[in-house]
Amino acid sequence: SSISIVKQLDENYSKILNLYPGNIISWQKAKERIKSNMTLEKFDQACSVCPWQKLGVCKKALKNLLHENNNK
């Protein structure tokens, strides 16, 4: 079901980004964690359950974010 997919995605990303229930962080802090912890390989694994993965939109956004990090 969609709910179980979302729960799995939340769990996958929580592990990668070191987030725990009750954590509240800003979008800026979230982007910093993504830049320092996420790789394309981790993304592919974390999002393997998502039916939208094949559209490539999220991966493109991640690549842009990671590229932005390299230009600073």
mmCIF file of C-alpha atoms in Angstrom:
data_model
loop_
_atom_site.group_PDB
_atom_site.id
_atom_site.type_symbol
_atom_site.label_atom_id
_atom_site.label_comp_id
_atom_site.label_asym_id
_atom_site.label_seq_id
_atom_site.Cartn_x
_atom_site.Cartn_y
_atom_site.Cartn_z
ATOM 1 C CA SER A 1 0.000 0.000 0.000
ATOM 2 C CA SER A 2 1.000 3.644 -0.352
ATOM 3 C CA ILE A 3 1.215 4.025 3.416
ATOM 4 C CA SER A 4 3.670 1.134 3.771
ATOM 5 C CA ILE A 5 5.812 2.568 0.944
ATOM 6 C CA VAL A 6 5.931 5.971 2.640
ATOM 7 C CA LYS A 7 6.831 4.355 5.971
ATOM 8 C CA GLN A 8 9.644 2.414 4.284
ATOM 9 C CA LEU A 9 10.926 5.557 2.561
ATOM 10 C CA ASP A 10 10.837 7.458 5.866
ATOM 11 C CA GLU A 11 12.775 4.680 7.575
ATOM 12 C CA ASN A 12 15.343 4.480 4.782
ATOM 13 C CA TYR A 13 15.970 8.220 4.735
ATOM 14 C CA SER A 14 15.964 8.518 8.523
ATOM 15 C CA LYS A 15 18.847 6.054 8.681
ATOM 16 C CA ILE A 16 20.838 7.792 5.964
ATOM 17 C CA LEU A 17 20.281 11.282 7.392
ATOM 18 C CA ASN A 18 20.585 10.317 11.070
ATOM 19 C CA LEU A 19 17.074 11.474 11.905
ATOM 20 C CA TYR A 20 15.077 10.143 14.825
ATOM 21 C CA PRO A 21 11.400 10.403 15.795
ATOM 22 C CA GLY A 22 10.686 13.852 17.165
ATOM 23 C CA ASN A 23 13.636 15.551 15.431
ATOM 24 C CA ILE A 24 12.783 18.942 14.016
ATOM 25 C CA ILE A 25 15.283 20.493 11.639
ATOM 26 C CA SER A 26 15.150 23.341 9.164
ATOM 27 C CA TRP A 27 15.130 22.753 5.416
ATOM 28 C CA GLN A 28 18.642 24.274 5.339
ATOM 29 C CA LYS A 29 19.865 21.732 7.905
ATOM 30 C CA ALA A 30 18.136 18.929 5.985
ATOM 31 C CA LYS A 31 19.934 19.979 2.789
ATOM 32 C CA GLU A 32 23.249 20.008 4.667
ATOM 33 C CA ARG A 33 22.606 16.461 5.891
ATOM 34 C CA ILE A 34 21.652 15.340 2.396
ATOM 35 C CA LYS A 35 24.826 16.862 0.945
ATOM 36 C CA SER A 36 27.057 15.239 3.555
ATOM 37 C CA ASN A 37 25.352 11.829 3.853
ATOM 38 C CA MET A 38 23.551 10.993 0.608
ATOM 39 C CA THR A 39 25.095 9.383 -2.442
ATOM 40 C CA LEU A 40 23.442 8.307 -5.669
ATOM 41 C CA GLU A 41 23.967 4.695 -4.596
ATOM 42 C CA LYS A 42 22.261 5.298 -1.243
ATOM 43 C CA PHE A 43 19.471 7.113 -3.048
ATOM 44 C CA ASP A 44 18.897 4.170 -5.391
ATOM 45 C CA GLN A 45 18.736 1.785 -2.440
ATOM 46 C CA ALA A 46 16.537 4.025 -0.280
ATOM 47 C CA CYS A 47 14.086 4.722 -3.091
ATOM 48 C CA SER A 48 13.949 1.221 -4.548
ATOM 49 C CA VAL A 49 10.418 0.792 -3.126
ATOM 50 C CA CYS A 50 9.097 4.023 -4.655
ATOM 51 C CA PRO A 51 6.992 3.763 -7.816
ATOM 52 C CA TRP A 52 8.039 7.314 -8.763
ATOM 53 C CA GLN A 53 11.751 6.474 -8.874
ATOM 54 C CA LYS A 54 11.584 5.556 -12.544
ATOM 55 C CA LEU A 55 10.457 9.101 -13.385
ATOM 56 C CA GLY A 56 13.891 10.398 -12.408
ATOM 57 C CA VAL A 57 12.658 13.677 -10.910
ATOM 58 C CA CYS A 58 13.990 13.048 -7.408
ATOM 59 C CA LYS A 59 17.340 11.785 -8.652
ATOM 60 C CA LYS A 60 17.729 14.869 -10.828
ATOM 61 C CA ALA A 61 16.989 17.102 -7.823
ATOM 62 C CA LEU A 62 19.538 15.182 -5.743
ATOM 63 C CA LYS A 63 22.173 15.523 -8.457
ATOM 64 C CA ASN A 64 21.512 19.264 -8.605
ATOM 65 C CA LEU A 65 21.831 19.562 -4.833
ATOM 66 C CA LEU A 66 25.044 17.541 -4.742
ATOM 67 C CA HIS A 67 26.462 19.531 -7.667
ATOM 68 C CA GLU A 68 25.584 22.768 -5.863
ATOM 69 C CA ASN A 69 27.619 21.496 -2.908
ATOM 70 C CA ASN A 70 30.662 20.897 -5.113
ATOM 71 C CA ASN A 71 30.563 24.415 -6.539
ATOM 72 C CA LYS A 72 30.955 26.123 -3.162
#
